[in-house]
Amino acid sequence: MEENAPASAQALNPPATDADIRELRDSLGCQLPEVLEVWLRCNNGSTAKDGRTAIPGGGRLTPHLDSKIFPGGEMFLDCRSIVERYENNLRVAEDIGDEDWWQPSWIPVLAEADAHYGLILDAGQRDGSVPVLAYRETDYPKGYASSLEELLAGVADMLEHGRGDGGLTRGRQVSVQDGRVVWN
């Protein structure tokens, strides 16, 4: 990406530090999946160019156009954003009295900035698997992919080779415009 899409590459944060990972682990009510930790240690989200605005009860992330490196226009959350969304969604579930709306084992990883929409890892499976669930404003989370590895491999294949048929890339094409990854 640094060579072929430098604007998008600049949206990637430096790797998460041991302190970032420790804070994330301490904030989650579940085990941090290994694949998420490995990804965060490569880059701590695609939010390096984003703005943050303080709002009552937390903060609001305003994504830069370059941050939306995934096919649906989502940004990959950094450790801090994962914790903010996780805690907020648990609070909402408690406030509305609907424990099915958000579970303590659900970890948000990809998200739209201005809507309750994105992908989460379900770290509460008894068999040790960590499936990916999709959630949106009007629906409860539901199965989307068997793993984060599967989704990231599909995106990598499309970025590196211009082909791939992963859950996020199905039916899409990728190009670079003004140094930025653009999905069609």
PDB file of N, CA and C in Angstrom, residues 50-111:
ATOM      1  N   ASP A  50      -8.001  10.333  11.147  1.00  0.00           N
ATOM      2  CA  ASP A  50      -9.345  10.690  11.603  1.00  0.00           C
ATOM      3  C   ASP A  50      -9.312  11.771  12.671  1.00  0.00           C
ATOM      4  N   GLY A  51     -10.427  12.447  12.811  1.00  0.00           N
ATOM      5  CA  GLY A  51     -10.574  13.434  13.866  1.00  0.00           C
ATOM      6  C   GLY A  51     -11.406  12.867  14.996  1.00  0.00           C
ATOM      7  N   ARG A  52     -11.212  13.373  16.188  1.00  0.00           N
ATOM      8  CA  ARG A  52     -11.997  12.973  17.352  1.00  0.00           C
ATOM      9  C   ARG A  52     -12.617  14.218  17.954  1.00  0.00           C
ATOM     10  N   THR A  53     -13.906  14.105  18.281  1.00  0.00           N
ATOM     11  CA  THR A  53     -14.632  15.193  18.911  1.00  0.00           C
ATOM     12  C   THR A  53     -15.194  14.681  20.226  1.00  0.00           C
ATOM     13  N   ALA A  54     -14.980  15.428  21.285  1.00  0.00           N
ATOM     14  CA  ALA A  54     -15.546  15.039  22.582  1.00  0.00           C
ATOM     15  C   ALA A  54     -17.051  15.280  22.560  1.00  0.00           C
ATOM     16  N   ILE A  55     -17.792  14.276  23.021  1.00  0.00           N
ATOM     17  CA  ILE A  55     -19.245  14.401  23.175  1.00  0.00           C
ATOM     18  C   ILE A  55     -19.600  13.842  24.547  1.00  0.00           C
ATOM     19  N   PRO A  56     -20.763  14.217  25.082  1.00  0.00           N
ATOM     20  CA  PRO A  56     -21.151  13.685  26.395  1.00  0.00           C
ATOM     21  C   PRO A  56     -21.105  12.158  26.398  1.00  0.00           C
ATOM     22  N   GLY A  57     -20.417  11.602  27.367  1.00  0.00           N
ATOM     23  CA  GLY A  57     -20.324  10.162  27.503  1.00  0.00           C
ATOM     24  C   GLY A  57     -19.205   9.530  26.704  1.00  0.00           C
ATOM     25  N   GLY A  58     -18.354  10.324  26.033  1.00  0.00           N
ATOM     26  CA  GLY A  58     -17.262   9.728  25.277  1.00  0.00           C
ATOM     27  C   GLY A  58     -16.765  10.615  24.168  1.00  0.00           C
ATOM     28  N   GLY A  59     -16.558  10.028  23.009  1.00  0.00           N
ATOM     29  CA  GLY A  59     -16.032  10.768  21.878  1.00  0.00           C
ATOM     30  C   GLY A  59     -16.643  10.276  20.592  1.00  0.00           C
ATOM     31  N   ARG A  60     -16.537  11.102  19.569  1.00  0.00           N
ATOM     32  CA  ARG A  60     -17.051  10.744  18.249  1.00  0.00           C
ATOM     33  C   ARG A  60     -15.882  10.757  17.286  1.00  0.00           C
ATOM     34  N   LEU A  61     -15.733   9.697  16.537  1.00  0.00           N
ATOM     35  CA  LEU A  61     -14.680   9.569  15.554  1.00  0.00           C
ATOM     36  C   LEU A  61     -15.209  10.054  14.207  1.00  0.00           C
ATOM     37  N   THR A  62     -14.513  10.973  13.588  1.00  0.00           N
ATOM     38  CA  THR A  62     -14.885  11.465  12.267  1.00  0.00           C
ATOM     39  C   THR A  62     -13.839  10.963  11.289  1.00  0.00           C
ATOM     40  N   PRO A  63     -14.203   9.970  10.470  1.00  0.00           N
ATOM     41  CA  PRO A  63     -13.199   9.353   9.610  1.00  0.00           C
ATOM     42  C   PRO A  63     -12.781  10.239   8.444  1.00  0.00           C
ATOM     43  N   HIS A  64     -11.534  10.159   8.111  1.00  0.00           N
ATOM     44  CA  HIS A  64     -10.974  10.784   6.920  1.00  0.00           C
ATOM     45  C   HIS A  64     -11.311   9.867   5.741  1.00  0.00           C
ATOM     46  N   LEU A  65     -11.462  10.418   4.574  1.00  0.00           N
ATOM     47  CA  LEU A  65     -11.772   9.620   3.387  1.00  0.00           C
ATOM     48  C   LEU A  65     -10.768   8.482   3.187  1.00  0.00           C
ATOM     49  N   ASP A  66      -9.497   8.727   3.503  1.00  0.00           N
ATOM     50  CA  ASP A  66      -8.467   7.703   3.319  1.00  0.00           C
ATOM     51  C   ASP A  66      -8.597   6.538   4.288  1.00  0.00           C
ATOM     52  N   SER A  67      -9.337   6.716   5.385  1.00  0.00           N
ATOM     53  CA  SER A  67      -9.480   5.667   6.404  1.00  0.00           C
ATOM     54  C   SER A  67     -10.349   4.514   5.957  1.00  0.00           C
ATOM     55  N   LYS A  68     -11.165   4.733   4.980  1.00  0.00           N
ATOM     56  CA  LYS A  68     -12.137   3.733   4.548  1.00  0.00           C
ATOM     57  C   LYS A  68     -11.482   2.788   3.535  1.00  0.00           C
ATOM     58  N   ILE A  69     -10.605   1.933   4.055  1.00  0.00           N
ATOM     59  CA  ILE A  69      -9.810   1.070   3.177  1.00  0.00           C
ATOM     60  C   ILE A  69     -10.485  -0.260   2.871  1.00  0.00           C
ATOM     61  N   PHE A  70     -11.635  -0.518   3.477  1.00  0.00           N
ATOM     62  CA  PHE A  70     -12.321  -1.791   3.255  1.00  0.00           C
ATOM     63  C   PHE A  70     -13.463  -1.612   2.261  1.00  0.00           C
ATOM     64  N   PRO A  71     -13.869  -2.688   1.569  1.00  0.00           N
ATOM     65  CA  PRO A  71     -14.817  -2.604   0.471  1.00  0.00           C
ATOM     66  C   PRO A  71     -16.151  -1.918   0.770  1.00  0.00           C
ATOM     67  N   GLY A  72     -16.659  -2.005   1.972  1.00  0.00           N
ATOM     68  CA  GLY A  72     -17.935  -1.369   2.281  1.00  0.00           C
ATOM     69  C   GLY A  72     -17.782   0.052   2.795  1.00  0.00           C
ATOM     70  N   GLY A  73     -16.571   0.569   2.763  1.00  0.00           N
ATOM     71  CA  GLY A  73     -16.333   1.911   3.275  1.00  0.00           C
ATOM     72  C   GLY A  73     -16.118   1.964   4.772  1.00  0.00           C
ATOM     73  N   GLU A  74     -15.957   0.789   5.386  1.00  0.00           N
ATOM     74  CA  GLU A  74     -15.736   0.748   6.825  1.00  0.00           C
ATOM     75  C   GLU A  74     -14.290   1.083   7.148  1.00  0.00           C
ATOM     76  N   MET A  75     -14.074   1.464   8.377  1.00  0.00           N
ATOM     77  CA  MET A  75     -12.724   1.668   8.881  1.00  0.00           C
ATOM     78  C   MET A  75     -12.428   0.545   9.861  1.00  0.00           C
ATOM     79  N   PHE A  76     -11.166   0.154   9.926  1.00  0.00           N
ATOM     80  CA  PHE A  76     -10.758  -0.849  10.900  1.00  0.00           C
ATOM     81  C   PHE A  76     -10.463  -0.106  12.191  1.00  0.00           C
ATOM     82  N   LEU A  77     -11.132  -0.490  13.258  1.00  0.00           N
ATOM     83  CA  LEU A  77     -11.042   0.235  14.523  1.00  0.00           C
ATOM     84  C   LEU A  77      -9.700   0.030  15.211  1.00  0.00           C
ATOM     85  N   ASP A  78      -9.208   1.084  15.837  1.00  0.00           N
ATOM     86  CA  ASP A  78      -8.013   0.987  16.670  1.00  0.00           C
ATOM     87  C   ASP A  78      -8.438   0.540  18.067  1.00  0.00           C
ATOM     88  N   CYS A  79      -7.469   0.231  18.923  1.00  0.00           N
ATOM     89  CA  CYS A  79      -7.770  -0.277  20.270  1.00  0.00           C
ATOM     90  C   CYS A  79      -8.712   0.644  21.035  1.00  0.00           C
ATOM     91  N   ARG A  80      -8.431   1.927  21.005  1.00  0.00           N
ATOM     92  CA  ARG A  80      -9.257   2.898  21.729  1.00  0.00           C
ATOM     93  C   ARG A  80     -10.696   2.911  21.210  1.00  0.00           C
ATOM     94  N   SER A  81     -10.862   2.886  19.889  1.00  0.00           N
ATOM     95  CA  SER A  81     -12.200   2.896  19.299  1.00  0.00           C
ATOM     96  C   SER A  81     -12.956   1.604  19.582  1.00  0.00           C
ATOM     97  N   ILE A  82     -12.238   0.470  19.602  1.00  0.00           N
ATOM     98  CA  ILE A  82     -12.870  -0.802  19.949  1.00  0.00           C
ATOM     99  C   ILE A  82     -13.457  -0.708  21.352  1.00  0.00           C
ATOM    100  N   VAL A  83     -12.670  -0.210  22.298  1.00  0.00           N
ATOM    101  CA  VAL A  83     -13.135  -0.088  23.686  1.00  0.00           C
ATOM    102  C   VAL A  83     -14.328   0.860  23.776  1.00  0.00           C
ATOM    103  N   GLU A  84     -14.259   2.018  23.119  1.00  0.00           N
ATOM    104  CA  GLU A  84     -15.358   2.982  23.166  1.00  0.00           C
ATOM    105  C   GLU A  84     -16.654   2.377  22.636  1.00  0.00           C
ATOM    106  N   ARG A  85     -16.585   1.731  21.465  1.00  0.00           N
ATOM    107  CA  ARG A  85     -17.797   1.136  20.880  1.00  0.00           C
ATOM    108  C   ARG A  85     -18.299  -0.043  21.717  1.00  0.00           C
ATOM    109  N   TYR A  86     -17.376  -0.854  22.194  1.00  0.00           N
ATOM    110  CA  TYR A  86     -17.740  -1.999  23.024  1.00  0.00           C
ATOM    111  C   TYR A  86     -18.501  -1.533  24.268  1.00  0.00           C
ATOM    112  N   GLU A  87     -17.923  -0.591  24.994  1.00  0.00           N
ATOM    113  CA  GLU A  87     -18.555  -0.104  26.226  1.00  0.00           C
ATOM    114  C   GLU A  87     -19.872   0.602  25.935  1.00  0.00           C
ATOM    115  N   ASN A  88     -19.923   1.390  24.873  1.00  0.00           N
ATOM    116  CA  ASN A  88     -21.158   2.079  24.525  1.00  0.00           C
ATOM    117  C   ASN A  88     -22.264   1.092  24.160  1.00  0.00           C
ATOM    118  N   ASN A  89     -21.934   0.081  23.372  1.00  0.00           N
ATOM    119  CA  ASN A  89     -22.950  -0.885  22.958  1.00  0.00           C
ATOM    120  C   ASN A  89     -23.459  -1.718  24.132  1.00  0.00           C
ATOM    121  N   LEU A  90     -22.589  -2.070  25.066  1.00  0.00           N
ATOM    122  CA  LEU A  90     -23.054  -2.767  26.274  1.00  0.00           C
ATOM    123  C   LEU A  90     -23.975  -1.874  27.096  1.00  0.00           C
ATOM    124  N   ARG A  91     -23.622  -0.591  27.186  1.00  0.00           N
ATOM    125  CA  ARG A  91     -24.456   0.375  27.927  1.00  0.00           C
ATOM    126  C   ARG A  91     -25.832   0.516  27.280  1.00  0.00           C
ATOM    127  N   VAL A  92     -25.871   0.603  25.956  1.00  0.00           N
ATOM    128  CA  VAL A  92     -27.150   0.710  25.250  1.00  0.00           C
ATOM    129  C   VAL A  92     -28.000  -0.533  25.498  1.00  0.00           C
ATOM    130  N   ALA A  93     -27.384  -1.716  25.394  1.00  0.00           N
ATOM    131  CA  ALA A  93     -28.125  -2.968  25.629  1.00  0.00           C
ATOM    132  C   ALA A  93     -28.738  -2.972  27.026  1.00  0.00           C
ATOM    133  N   GLU A  94     -27.978  -2.502  28.007  1.00  0.00           N
ATOM    134  CA  GLU A  94     -28.494  -2.432  29.376  1.00  0.00           C
ATOM    135  C   GLU A  94     -29.609  -1.396  29.484  1.00  0.00           C
ATOM    136  N   ASP A  95     -29.414  -0.232  28.876  1.00  0.00           N
ATOM    137  CA  ASP A  95     -30.415   0.843  28.940  1.00  0.00           C
ATOM    138  C   ASP A  95     -31.739   0.436  28.313  1.00  0.00           C
ATOM    139  N   ILE A  96     -31.685  -0.306  27.211  1.00  0.00           N
ATOM    140  CA  ILE A  96     -32.935  -0.703  26.555  1.00  0.00           C
ATOM    141  C   ILE A  96     -33.473  -2.028  27.100  1.00  0.00           C
ATOM    142  N   GLY A  97     -32.719  -2.653  27.989  1.00  0.00           N
ATOM    143  CA  GLY A  97     -33.171  -3.895  28.604  1.00  0.00           C
ATOM    144  C   GLY A  97     -33.215  -5.060  27.645  1.00  0.00           C
ATOM    145  N   ASP A  98     -32.281  -5.095  26.695  1.00  0.00           N
ATOM    146  CA  ASP A  98     -32.267  -6.156  25.690  1.00  0.00           C
ATOM    147  C   ASP A  98     -30.855  -6.731  25.595  1.00  0.00           C
ATOM    148  N   GLU A  99     -30.603  -7.795  26.353  1.00  0.00           N
ATOM    149  CA  GLU A  99     -29.261  -8.376  26.366  1.00  0.00           C
ATOM    150  C   GLU A  99     -28.884  -9.029  25.043  1.00  0.00           C
ATOM    151  N   ASP A 100     -29.864  -9.304  24.174  1.00  0.00           N
ATOM    152  CA  ASP A 100     -29.551  -9.856  22.857  1.00  0.00           C
ATOM    153  C   ASP A 100     -29.036  -8.796  21.891  1.00  0.00           C
ATOM    154  N   TRP A 101     -29.246  -7.515  22.227  1.00  0.00           N
ATOM    155  CA  TRP A 101     -28.816  -6.426  21.350  1.00  0.00           C
ATOM    156  C   TRP A 101     -27.291  -6.362  21.273  1.00  0.00           C
ATOM    157  N   TRP A 102     -26.594  -6.608  22.393  1.00  0.00           N
ATOM    158  CA  TRP A 102     -25.135  -6.645  22.402  1.00  0.00           C
ATOM    159  C   TRP A 102     -24.663  -7.560  23.526  1.00  0.00           C
ATOM    160  N   GLN A 103     -23.816  -8.523  23.201  1.00  0.00           N
ATOM    161  CA  GLN A 103     -23.294  -9.489  24.160  1.00  0.00           C
ATOM    162  C   GLN A 103     -21.892  -9.079  24.625  1.00  0.00           C
ATOM    163  N   PRO A 104     -21.514  -9.410  25.856  1.00  0.00           N
ATOM    164  CA  PRO A 104     -20.165  -9.096  26.344  1.00  0.00           C
ATOM    165  C   PRO A 104     -19.044  -9.771  25.548  1.00  0.00           C
ATOM    166  N   SER A 105     -19.353 -10.816  24.795  1.00  0.00           N
ATOM    167  CA  SER A 105     -18.315 -11.508  24.015  1.00  0.00           C
ATOM    168  C   SER A 105     -18.168 -10.946  22.597  1.00  0.00           C
ATOM    169  N   TRP A 106     -18.909  -9.893  22.253  1.00  0.00           N
ATOM    170  CA  TRP A 106     -18.848  -9.318  20.911  1.00  0.00           C
ATOM    171  C   TRP A 106     -17.865  -8.159  20.877  1.00  0.00           C
ATOM    172  N   ILE A 107     -16.883  -8.242  19.991  1.00  0.00           N
ATOM    173  CA  ILE A 107     -15.827  -7.238  19.882  1.00  0.00           C
ATOM    174  C   ILE A 107     -15.955  -6.538  18.521  1.00  0.00           C
ATOM    175  N   PRO A 108     -16.269  -5.240  18.507  1.00  0.00           N
ATOM    176  CA  PRO A 108     -16.370  -4.534  17.222  1.00  0.00           C
ATOM    177  C   PRO A 108     -14.989  -4.364  16.595  1.00  0.00           C
ATOM    178  N   VAL A 109     -14.886  -4.613  15.280  1.00  0.00           N
ATOM    179  CA  VAL A 109     -13.597  -4.492  14.602  1.00  0.00           C
ATOM    180  C   VAL A 109     -13.649  -3.588  13.365  1.00  0.00           C
ATOM    181  N   LEU A 110     -14.687  -3.669  12.576  1.00  0.00           N
ATOM    182  CA  LEU A 110     -14.900  -2.783  11.430  1.00  0.00           C
ATOM    183  C   LEU A 110     -16.201  -2.037  11.668  1.00  0.00           C
ATOM    184  N   ALA A 111     -16.229  -0.753  11.314  1.00  0.00           N
ATOM    185  CA  ALA A 111     -17.446   0.016  11.586  1.00  0.00           C
ATOM    186  C   ALA A 111     -17.591   1.201  10.652  1.00  0.00           C
TER     187      ALA A 111
END
